[in-house]
XYZ file of C-alpha atoms in Angstrom:
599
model
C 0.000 0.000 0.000
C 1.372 3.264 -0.915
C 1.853 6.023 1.828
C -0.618 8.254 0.090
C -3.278 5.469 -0.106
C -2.375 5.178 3.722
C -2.903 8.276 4.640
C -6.486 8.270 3.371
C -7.340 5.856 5.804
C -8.871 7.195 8.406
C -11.046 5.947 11.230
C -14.669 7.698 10.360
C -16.141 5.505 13.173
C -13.618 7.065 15.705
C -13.557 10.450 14.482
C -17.027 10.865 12.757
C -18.246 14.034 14.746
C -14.653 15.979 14.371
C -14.680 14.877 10.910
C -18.439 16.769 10.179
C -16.618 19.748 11.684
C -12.961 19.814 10.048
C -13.386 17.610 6.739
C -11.236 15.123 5.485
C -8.490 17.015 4.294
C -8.111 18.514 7.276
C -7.870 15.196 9.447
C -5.197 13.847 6.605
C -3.101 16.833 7.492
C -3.673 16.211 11.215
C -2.853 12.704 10.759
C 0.618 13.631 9.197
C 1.706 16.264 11.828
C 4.231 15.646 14.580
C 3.638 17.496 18.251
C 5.876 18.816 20.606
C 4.225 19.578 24.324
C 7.265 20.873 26.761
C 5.967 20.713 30.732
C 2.995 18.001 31.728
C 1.602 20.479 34.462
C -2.134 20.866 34.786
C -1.690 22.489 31.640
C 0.246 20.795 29.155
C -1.166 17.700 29.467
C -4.722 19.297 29.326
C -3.433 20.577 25.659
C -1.218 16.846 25.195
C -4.914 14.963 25.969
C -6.900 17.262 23.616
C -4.010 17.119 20.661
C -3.897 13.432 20.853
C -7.833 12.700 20.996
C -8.220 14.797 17.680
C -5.616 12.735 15.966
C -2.414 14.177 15.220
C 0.449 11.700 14.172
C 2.486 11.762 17.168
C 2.796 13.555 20.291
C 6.102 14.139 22.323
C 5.443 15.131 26.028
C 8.811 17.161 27.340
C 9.826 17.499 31.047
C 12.630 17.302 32.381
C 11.154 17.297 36.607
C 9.514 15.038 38.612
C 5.669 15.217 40.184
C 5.841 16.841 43.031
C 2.663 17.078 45.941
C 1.295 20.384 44.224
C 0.791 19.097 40.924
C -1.954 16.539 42.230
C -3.718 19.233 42.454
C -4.312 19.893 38.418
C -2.230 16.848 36.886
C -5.482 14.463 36.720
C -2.642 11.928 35.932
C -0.407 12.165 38.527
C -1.665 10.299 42.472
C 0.778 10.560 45.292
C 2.260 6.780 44.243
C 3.871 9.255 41.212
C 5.547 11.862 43.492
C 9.382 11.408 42.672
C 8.775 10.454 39.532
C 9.357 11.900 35.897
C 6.190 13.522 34.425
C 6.455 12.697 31.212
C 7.487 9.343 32.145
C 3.997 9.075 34.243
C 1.761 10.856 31.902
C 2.744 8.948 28.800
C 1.466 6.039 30.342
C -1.962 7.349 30.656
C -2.130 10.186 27.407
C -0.743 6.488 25.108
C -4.433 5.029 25.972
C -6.438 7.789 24.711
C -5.941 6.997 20.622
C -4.412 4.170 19.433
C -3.846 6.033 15.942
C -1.542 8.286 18.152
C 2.005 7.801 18.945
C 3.270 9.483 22.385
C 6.600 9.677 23.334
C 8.043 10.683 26.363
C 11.280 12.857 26.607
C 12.920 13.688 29.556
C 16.323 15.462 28.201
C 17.105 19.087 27.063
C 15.522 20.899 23.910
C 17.861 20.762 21.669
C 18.084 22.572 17.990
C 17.986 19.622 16.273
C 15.438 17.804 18.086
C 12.767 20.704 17.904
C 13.421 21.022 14.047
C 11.689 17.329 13.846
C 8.317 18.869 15.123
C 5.734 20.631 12.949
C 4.370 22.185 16.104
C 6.128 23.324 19.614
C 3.657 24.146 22.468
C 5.625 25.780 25.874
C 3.733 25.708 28.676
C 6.184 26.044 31.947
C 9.180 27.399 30.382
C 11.593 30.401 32.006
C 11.154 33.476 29.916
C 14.775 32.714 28.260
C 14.010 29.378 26.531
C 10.464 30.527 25.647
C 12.697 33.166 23.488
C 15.333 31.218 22.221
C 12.883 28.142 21.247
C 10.472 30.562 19.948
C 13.504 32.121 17.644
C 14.413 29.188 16.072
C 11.179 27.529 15.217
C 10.113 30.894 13.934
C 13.189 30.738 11.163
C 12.867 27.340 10.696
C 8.948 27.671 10.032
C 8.010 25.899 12.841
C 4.694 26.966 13.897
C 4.933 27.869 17.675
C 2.775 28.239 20.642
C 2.971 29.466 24.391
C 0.556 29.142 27.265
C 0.628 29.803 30.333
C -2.033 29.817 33.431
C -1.404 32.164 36.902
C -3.961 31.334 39.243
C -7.393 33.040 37.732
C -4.887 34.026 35.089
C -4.043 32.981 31.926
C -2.256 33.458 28.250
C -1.892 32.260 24.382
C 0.589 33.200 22.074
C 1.098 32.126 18.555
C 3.591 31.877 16.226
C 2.738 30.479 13.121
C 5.828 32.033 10.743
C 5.657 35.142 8.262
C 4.406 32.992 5.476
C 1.372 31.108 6.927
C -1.525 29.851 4.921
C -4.977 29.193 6.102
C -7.155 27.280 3.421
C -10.449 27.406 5.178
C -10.384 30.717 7.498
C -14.225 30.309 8.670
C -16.504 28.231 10.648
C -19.323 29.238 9.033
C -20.835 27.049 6.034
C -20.288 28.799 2.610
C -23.090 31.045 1.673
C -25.512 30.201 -1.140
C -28.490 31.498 -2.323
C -30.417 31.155 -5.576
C -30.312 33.982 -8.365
C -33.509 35.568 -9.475
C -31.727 38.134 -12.155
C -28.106 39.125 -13.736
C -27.709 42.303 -15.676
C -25.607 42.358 -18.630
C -22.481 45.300 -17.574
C -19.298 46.197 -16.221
C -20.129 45.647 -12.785
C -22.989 43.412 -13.613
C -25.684 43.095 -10.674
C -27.121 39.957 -9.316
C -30.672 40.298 -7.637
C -30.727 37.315 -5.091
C -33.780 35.086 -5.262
C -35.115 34.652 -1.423
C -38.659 33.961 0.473
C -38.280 36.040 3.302
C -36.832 39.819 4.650
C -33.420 38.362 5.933
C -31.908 38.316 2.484
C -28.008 36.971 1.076
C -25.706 36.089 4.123
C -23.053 37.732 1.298
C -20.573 40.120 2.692
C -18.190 42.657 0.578
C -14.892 40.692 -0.297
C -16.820 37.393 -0.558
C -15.595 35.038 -3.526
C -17.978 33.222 -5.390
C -18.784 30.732 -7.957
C -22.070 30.217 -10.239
C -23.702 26.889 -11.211
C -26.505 25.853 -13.518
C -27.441 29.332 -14.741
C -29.321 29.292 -17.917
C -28.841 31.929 -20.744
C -25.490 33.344 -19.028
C -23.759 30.111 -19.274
C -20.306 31.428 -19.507
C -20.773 32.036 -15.239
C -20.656 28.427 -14.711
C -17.853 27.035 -13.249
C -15.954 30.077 -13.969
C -13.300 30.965 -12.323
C -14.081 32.499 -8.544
C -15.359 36.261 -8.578
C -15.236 38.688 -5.747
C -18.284 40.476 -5.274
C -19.372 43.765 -3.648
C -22.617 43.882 -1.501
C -25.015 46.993 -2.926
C -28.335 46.027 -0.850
C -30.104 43.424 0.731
C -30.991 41.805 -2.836
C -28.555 42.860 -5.257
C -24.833 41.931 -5.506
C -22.100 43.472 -8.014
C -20.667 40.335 -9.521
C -17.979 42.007 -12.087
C -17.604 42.124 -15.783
C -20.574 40.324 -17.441
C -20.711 42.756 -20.504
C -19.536 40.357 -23.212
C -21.981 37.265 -22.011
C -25.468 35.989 -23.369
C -28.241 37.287 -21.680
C -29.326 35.720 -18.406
C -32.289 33.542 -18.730
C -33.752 32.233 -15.285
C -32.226 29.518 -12.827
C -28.995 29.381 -11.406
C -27.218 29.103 -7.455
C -24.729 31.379 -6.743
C -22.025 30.151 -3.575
C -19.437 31.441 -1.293
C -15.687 30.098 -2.278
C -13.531 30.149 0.675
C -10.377 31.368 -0.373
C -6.845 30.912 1.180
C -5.263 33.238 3.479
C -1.716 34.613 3.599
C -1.266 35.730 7.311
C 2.061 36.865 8.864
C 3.197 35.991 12.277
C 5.969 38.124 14.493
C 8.475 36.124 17.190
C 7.787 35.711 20.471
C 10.845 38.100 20.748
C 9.661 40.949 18.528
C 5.903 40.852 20.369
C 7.212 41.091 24.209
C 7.302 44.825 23.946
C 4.781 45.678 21.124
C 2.423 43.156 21.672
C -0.446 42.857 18.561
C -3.689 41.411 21.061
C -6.410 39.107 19.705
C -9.182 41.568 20.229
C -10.725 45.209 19.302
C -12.326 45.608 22.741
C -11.364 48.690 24.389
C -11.486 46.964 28.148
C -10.283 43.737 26.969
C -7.180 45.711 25.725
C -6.618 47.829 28.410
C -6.550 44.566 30.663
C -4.529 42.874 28.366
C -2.128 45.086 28.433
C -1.761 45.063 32.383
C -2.019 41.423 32.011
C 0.823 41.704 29.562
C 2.853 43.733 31.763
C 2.310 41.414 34.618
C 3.332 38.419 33.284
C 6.523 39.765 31.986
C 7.413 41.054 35.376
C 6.211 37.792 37.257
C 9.397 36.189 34.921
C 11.648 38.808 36.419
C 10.559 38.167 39.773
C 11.178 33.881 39.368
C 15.081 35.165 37.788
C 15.968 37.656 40.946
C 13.785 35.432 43.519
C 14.186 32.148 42.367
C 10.360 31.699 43.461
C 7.058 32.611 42.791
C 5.343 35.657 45.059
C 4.075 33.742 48.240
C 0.903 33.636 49.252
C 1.708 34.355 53.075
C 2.659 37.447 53.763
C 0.433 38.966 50.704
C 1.673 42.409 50.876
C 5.425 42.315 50.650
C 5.842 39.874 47.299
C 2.642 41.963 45.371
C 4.822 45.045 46.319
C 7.727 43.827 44.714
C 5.726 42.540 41.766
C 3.771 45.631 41.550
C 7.557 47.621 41.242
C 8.799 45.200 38.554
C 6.133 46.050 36.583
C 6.785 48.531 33.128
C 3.519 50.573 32.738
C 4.309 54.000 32.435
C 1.983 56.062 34.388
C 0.424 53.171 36.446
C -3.348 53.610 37.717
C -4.614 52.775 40.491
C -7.149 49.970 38.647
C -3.966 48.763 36.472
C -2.390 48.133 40.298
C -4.881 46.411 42.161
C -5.314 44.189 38.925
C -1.210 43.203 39.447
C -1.596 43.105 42.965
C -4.711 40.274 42.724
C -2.404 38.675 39.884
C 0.473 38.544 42.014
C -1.696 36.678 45.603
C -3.403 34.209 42.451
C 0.267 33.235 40.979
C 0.934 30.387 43.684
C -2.457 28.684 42.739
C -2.674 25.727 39.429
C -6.455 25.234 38.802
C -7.918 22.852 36.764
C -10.790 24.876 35.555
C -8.160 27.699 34.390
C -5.848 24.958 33.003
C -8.801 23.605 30.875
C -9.762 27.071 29.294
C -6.016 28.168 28.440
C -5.627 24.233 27.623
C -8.836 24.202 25.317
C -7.690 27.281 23.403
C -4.187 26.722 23.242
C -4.608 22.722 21.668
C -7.176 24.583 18.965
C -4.612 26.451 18.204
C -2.398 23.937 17.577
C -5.018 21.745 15.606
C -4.931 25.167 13.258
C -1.557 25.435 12.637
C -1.327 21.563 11.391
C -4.571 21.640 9.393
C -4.513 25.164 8.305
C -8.369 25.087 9.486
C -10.145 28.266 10.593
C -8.440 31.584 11.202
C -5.522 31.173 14.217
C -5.054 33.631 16.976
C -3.662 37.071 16.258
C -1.125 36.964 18.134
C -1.692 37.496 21.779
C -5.051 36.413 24.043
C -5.228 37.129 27.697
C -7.881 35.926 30.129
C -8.697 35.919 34.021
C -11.662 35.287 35.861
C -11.015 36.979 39.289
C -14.797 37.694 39.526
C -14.889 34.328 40.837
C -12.749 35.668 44.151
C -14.869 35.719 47.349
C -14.732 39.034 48.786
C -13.667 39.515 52.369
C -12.417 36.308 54.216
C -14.236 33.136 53.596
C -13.460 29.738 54.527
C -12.992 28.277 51.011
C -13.669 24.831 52.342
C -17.881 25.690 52.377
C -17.532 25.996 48.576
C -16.398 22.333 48.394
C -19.113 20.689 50.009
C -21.827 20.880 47.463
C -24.308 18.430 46.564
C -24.778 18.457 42.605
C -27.132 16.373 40.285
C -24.739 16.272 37.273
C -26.551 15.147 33.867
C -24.623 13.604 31.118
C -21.607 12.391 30.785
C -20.711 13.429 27.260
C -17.997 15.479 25.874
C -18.928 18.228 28.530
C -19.974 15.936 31.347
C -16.024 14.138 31.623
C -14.619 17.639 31.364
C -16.817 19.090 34.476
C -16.242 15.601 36.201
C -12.655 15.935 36.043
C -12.356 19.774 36.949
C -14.682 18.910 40.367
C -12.225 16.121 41.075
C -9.308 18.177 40.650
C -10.489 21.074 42.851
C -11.677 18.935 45.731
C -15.532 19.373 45.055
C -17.606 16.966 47.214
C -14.524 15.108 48.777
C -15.427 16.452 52.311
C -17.561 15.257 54.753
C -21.240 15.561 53.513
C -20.099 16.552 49.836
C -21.864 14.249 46.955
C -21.822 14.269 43.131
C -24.942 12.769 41.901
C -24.282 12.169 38.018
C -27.280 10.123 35.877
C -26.486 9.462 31.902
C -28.815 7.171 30.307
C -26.797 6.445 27.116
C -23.853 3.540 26.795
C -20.125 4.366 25.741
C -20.011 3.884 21.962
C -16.582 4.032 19.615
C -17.216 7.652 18.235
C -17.503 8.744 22.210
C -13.762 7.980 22.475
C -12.388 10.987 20.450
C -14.169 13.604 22.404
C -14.709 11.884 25.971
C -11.480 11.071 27.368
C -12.164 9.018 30.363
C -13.945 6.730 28.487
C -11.408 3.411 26.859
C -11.929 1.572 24.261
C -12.884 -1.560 26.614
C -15.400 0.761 27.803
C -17.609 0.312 24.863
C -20.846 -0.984 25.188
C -20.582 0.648 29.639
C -23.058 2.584 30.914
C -21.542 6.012 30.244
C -22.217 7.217 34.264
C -20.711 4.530 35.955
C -17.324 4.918 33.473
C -17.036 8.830 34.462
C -17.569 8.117 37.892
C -14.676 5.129 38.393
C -12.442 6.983 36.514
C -12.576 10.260 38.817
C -12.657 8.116 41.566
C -9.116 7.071 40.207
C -8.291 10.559 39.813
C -9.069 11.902 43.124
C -9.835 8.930 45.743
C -11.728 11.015 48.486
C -14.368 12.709 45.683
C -17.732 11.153 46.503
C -19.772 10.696 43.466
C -22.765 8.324 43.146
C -23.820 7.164 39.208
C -26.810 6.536 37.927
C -28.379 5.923 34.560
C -31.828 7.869 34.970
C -33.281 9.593 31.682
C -34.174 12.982 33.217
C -37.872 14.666 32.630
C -41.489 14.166 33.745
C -41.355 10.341 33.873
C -38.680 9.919 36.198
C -39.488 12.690 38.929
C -40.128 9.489 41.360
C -36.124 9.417 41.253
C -35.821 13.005 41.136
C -38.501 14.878 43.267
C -39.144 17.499 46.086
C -36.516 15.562 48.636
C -34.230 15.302 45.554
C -33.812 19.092 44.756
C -33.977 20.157 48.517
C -31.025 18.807 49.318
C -28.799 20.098 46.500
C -26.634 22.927 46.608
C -26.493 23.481 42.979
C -27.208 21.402 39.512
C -25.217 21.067 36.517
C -26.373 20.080 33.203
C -24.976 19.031 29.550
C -27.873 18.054 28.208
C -28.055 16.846 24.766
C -32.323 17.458 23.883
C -34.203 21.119 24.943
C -37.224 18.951 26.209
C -34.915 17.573 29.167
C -32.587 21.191 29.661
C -35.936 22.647 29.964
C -37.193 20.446 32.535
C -34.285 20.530 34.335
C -34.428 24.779 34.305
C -37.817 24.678 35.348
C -37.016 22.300 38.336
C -34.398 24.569 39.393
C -36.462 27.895 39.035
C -39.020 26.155 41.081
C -36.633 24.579 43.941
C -34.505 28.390 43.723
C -31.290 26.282 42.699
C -28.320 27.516 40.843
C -27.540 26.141 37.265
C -24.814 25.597 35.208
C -25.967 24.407 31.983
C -23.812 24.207 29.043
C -23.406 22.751 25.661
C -21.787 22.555 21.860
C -22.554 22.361 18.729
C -19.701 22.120 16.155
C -17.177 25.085 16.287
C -19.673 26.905 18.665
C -20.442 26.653 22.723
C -22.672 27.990 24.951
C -22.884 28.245 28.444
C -26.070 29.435 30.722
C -25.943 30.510 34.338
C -28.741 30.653 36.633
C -28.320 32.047 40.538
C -32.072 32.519 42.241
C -32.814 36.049 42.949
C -29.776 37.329 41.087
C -30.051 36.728 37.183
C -32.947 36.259 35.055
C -34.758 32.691 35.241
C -34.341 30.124 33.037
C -35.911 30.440 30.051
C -38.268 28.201 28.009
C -35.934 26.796 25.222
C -37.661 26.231 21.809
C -37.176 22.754 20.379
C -36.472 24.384 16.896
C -38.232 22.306 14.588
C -37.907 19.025 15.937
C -35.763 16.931 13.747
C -32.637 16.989 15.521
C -32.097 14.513 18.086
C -28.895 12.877 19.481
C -28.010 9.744 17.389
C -27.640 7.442 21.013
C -30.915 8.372 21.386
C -32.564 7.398 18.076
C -30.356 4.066 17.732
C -30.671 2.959 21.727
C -33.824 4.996 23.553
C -36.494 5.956 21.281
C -38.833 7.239 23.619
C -41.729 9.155 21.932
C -43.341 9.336 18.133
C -41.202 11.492 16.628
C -37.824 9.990 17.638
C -39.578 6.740 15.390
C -40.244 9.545 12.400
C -36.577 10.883 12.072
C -35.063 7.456 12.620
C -37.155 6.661 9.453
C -36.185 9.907 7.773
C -32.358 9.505 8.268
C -32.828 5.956 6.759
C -34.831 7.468 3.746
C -32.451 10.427 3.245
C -29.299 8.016 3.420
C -30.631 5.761 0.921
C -32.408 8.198 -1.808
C -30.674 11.347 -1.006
C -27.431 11.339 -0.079
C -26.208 9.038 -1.949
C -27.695 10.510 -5.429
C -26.658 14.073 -4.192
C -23.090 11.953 -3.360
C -23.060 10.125 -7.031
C -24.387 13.368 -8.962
C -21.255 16.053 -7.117
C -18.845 13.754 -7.835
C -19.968 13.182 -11.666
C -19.868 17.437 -11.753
């Protein structure tokens, strides 16, 4: 077999969601890359496990220390039997079980020049400010593409480095626009009035590059070369030259082309002190820039200290911080920011880890597959809203009693972020978490505490043993209730009374809506989150302090999950789409397939 024919193969069971969102190409240039991940913190193997799940061709974890007691806190690899040991050593053990299509090597010695020029991507997560400028030098004249994160406490960064000559083939998440064409005027610009049925209009925006198909009378549009097209009203489009062509008939579909970028990428070296941010926010940038400012200084602190600022006493370290730091003109605001990011810089969370971890391994799933538009160049975040004010004894917010649905994509992330911060592993705490649905091969590439022995499990009980393994004293009870109307025997009045909050990644609006109207009734906070492609969303409810939970429309009904259609039909209409998906696979698709391929 040829190594072209090879590389075609991939696993569409495995990776069939990803591969609805990305493409084929895209995986096939995934599946070719090699990945570099220096430090297997909280952080970097957050990004290692979220590289290696989508696919990549090999993943080398770099660290050169052993686990010590304060990395159990984030490292949802490491236990205390690991303390002393290498973690690279101790987390290749674990990340090798996530994809079997993914080869991950530890390596425990220096970063040499001639090792990182075997990589396609470097990632530097716990890295002195020195090597993160040397490394980022070389890969950046060697056209490595290169990435930095970083987490503080509530603090966080992403940088990116993808060279001065980097090309993204697909820069948007969005589907291509299309719209049928109701007229085309013979001219030099020609217009094209847009055919539509309602007052939204084209989803056409100046720039755009388009193609034409099966246009009568004006042939010589179809399959023309792209056009770019200006935008002169909700209807009408300027489409170019169409002087010299046959008059325009009737008929004809006019679509977006998504055409390569050519973006250009500055060092880590040449961005330090003129720093280009990834947003146009006025606030964002001002904090950015005091974010900027503080993380630069914290590196001069760890170079004249040898340490980071100490929690105990607070005031003398954030002074010295606070003096390290190059802000002309500091405000007051810009200080009390440095002085909370200086208390904060002791503290690893696994929350903050997962956010920086999440962007930063997107990031690095863009460079390889040149998929959607990359980072430009810095991105700062912090969540200090979350801070208590006054003194509070934070072991009161670890004793909650939570009804967790789902244990999907979101569900194992939330599981293992509760585990990691100690939630419900005091006396009294419980995790209640009910999933109806059984472990299935595409589950694998998206939830990683499932295996693939886990097939065919009862999804709960899977999550729950495997933060058990994570964090031994968390107390969480599974169970593998379908949540709505019919099971409020499991889940009534003495239920919600004694929670402390509920947390949901529910898959269907009939059951999120239940589940917000319980908790509007019962005055219980909820977390409720979910995805859908490229796109997230996330929904907070606190009794008497934001607005209820609203009533969720169900759309139009045809969307349901596919577990729930092939496993637990449980009404009329899950029996209808079953039977449409069948009809549309057979007599659709497959002539729509046969009939694009003969064009």
């Amino acid at each position: 077999m040829s190594a072209t024919e090879d590389l075609l193969k991939i696993d569409e069971e495995l990776y069939s969601r990803q591969l609805y969102v990305l493409g084929h190409e895209a995986m096939q240039k995934m599946a070719t890359a090699t990945v570099l991940v220096s430090g297997m913190t909280g952080l970097g193997v957050e990004i290692a496990k979220n590289v290696i799940l989508a696919g990549v061709k090999s993943v080398t974890l770099h660290d050169q220390d052993d686990a010590q007691w304060r990395d159990l806190s984030s490292q949802f690899y490491l236990s205390e039997n690991n303390v002393g040991q290498n973690r690279a050593k101790v987390s290749q053990e674990h990340l090798s079980k996530l994809n079997d299509n993914v080869e991950v090597i530890p390596h425990t010695s220096e970063l040499t020049e001639n090792f990182l020029a075997t990589f396609k991507v470097v990632v530097l997560t716990n890295s002195s400010l020195k090597e993160q400028l040397d490394i980022s030098d070389f890969c950046h004249a060697n056209q490595i593409c290169f990435v930095l994160a970083n987490t503080k406490g509530l603090a966080g960064q992403v940088f990116c480095d993808f060279g001065e000559n980097f090309v993204v083939y697909d820069p948007s998440e969005a589907d291509p626009a299309s719209a049928a064409i109701k007229h085309i005027t013979l001219g030099n610009p020609g217009l094209l009035t847009v055919a539509h049925d309602d007052e939204q209009g084209h989803f056409f925006m100046d720039g755009d590059w388009v193609m034409f198909s099966e246009i009568e009378g004006m042939t010589q549009l179809n399959g023309s070369k792209p056009r770019q097209i200006c935008v002169k009203g909700k209807n009408t489009l300027e489409i170019g030259d169409t002087s010299s062509f046959s008059p325009y008939q009737h008929g004809g579909i006019i679509t977006q082309v998504k055409m390569p970028q050519k973006h250009s990428y500055k060092s880590l070296r040449a961005c330090m002190a003129n720093p280009k941010f990834n947003t146009q926010d006025s606030k964002k940038m001002f904090r950015y820039h005091t974010l900027h400012a503080a993380f630069q200084a914290l590196h001069t602190f760890q170079n004249k200290y040898g340490r980071l600022p100490i929690i105990i006493p607070w005031q003398e370290d954030a002074d010295m911080l606070v003096e390290l730091v190059r802000i002309p003109a500091m405000d007051q605001e810009q200080e009390n920011l440095i002085r909370t990011f200086a208390y904060g810089c002791m503290g690893d969370l696994s929350p903050m880890n997962s956010f920086i971890g999440g962007l930063a391994a997107q990031e690095v799933l863009k460079a390889v597959s040149g998929k959607f538009t990359p980072l430009d160049q810095w991105l700062y975040f912090d969540a200090y809203e979350c801070l208590p004010e006054g003194d509070h004894n934070l072991r009161r917010y670890l004793q909650f009693l939570i009804l967790f649905q789902k244990s999907g994509a979101i569900g194992c992330e939330l599981l293992k972020n509760f585990a990691m911060i100690g939630l419900a592993a005091g006396e009294g705490g419980e995790i209640t978490v009910t999933d109806m649905d059984i472990i299935e091969k595409s589950n694998l590439n998206r939830q990683f505490l499932f295996r693939p022995q886990d097939v065919s499990k009862q999804k709960s009980e899977v999550a729950a043993a495997a933060v058990r393994r994570m964090n031994p004293n968390i107390n969480v009870i599974a169970q593998k209730n379908q949540v709505g109307p019919d099971t409020e025997h499991f889940y009534g009045d003495d239920f919600f009374l004694g929670l402390d909050g509920v947390v949901s990644a529910l898959d269907n609006f009939q059951a999120r809506n239940h589940v917000g109207e319980r908790c509007v009734h019962y005055l219980k906070p909820l977390l409720d989150s979910g995805t859908d492609g490229t796109m997230g969303n996330a929904l907070v409810f606190v009794p008497y302090l934001t607005k209820t939970h609203g009533h969720i429309q169900d759309g139009d009904g045809r969307d349901f999950p596919l577990c729930t259609l092939r496993y637990f039909p449980s009404n009329i209409q899950h029996t209808i789409q079953w039977a449409r998906n069948q009809f549309e696979d057979l007599f659709k698709r497959r002539a729509e397939d046969t009939n694009k391929f003969l064009r």
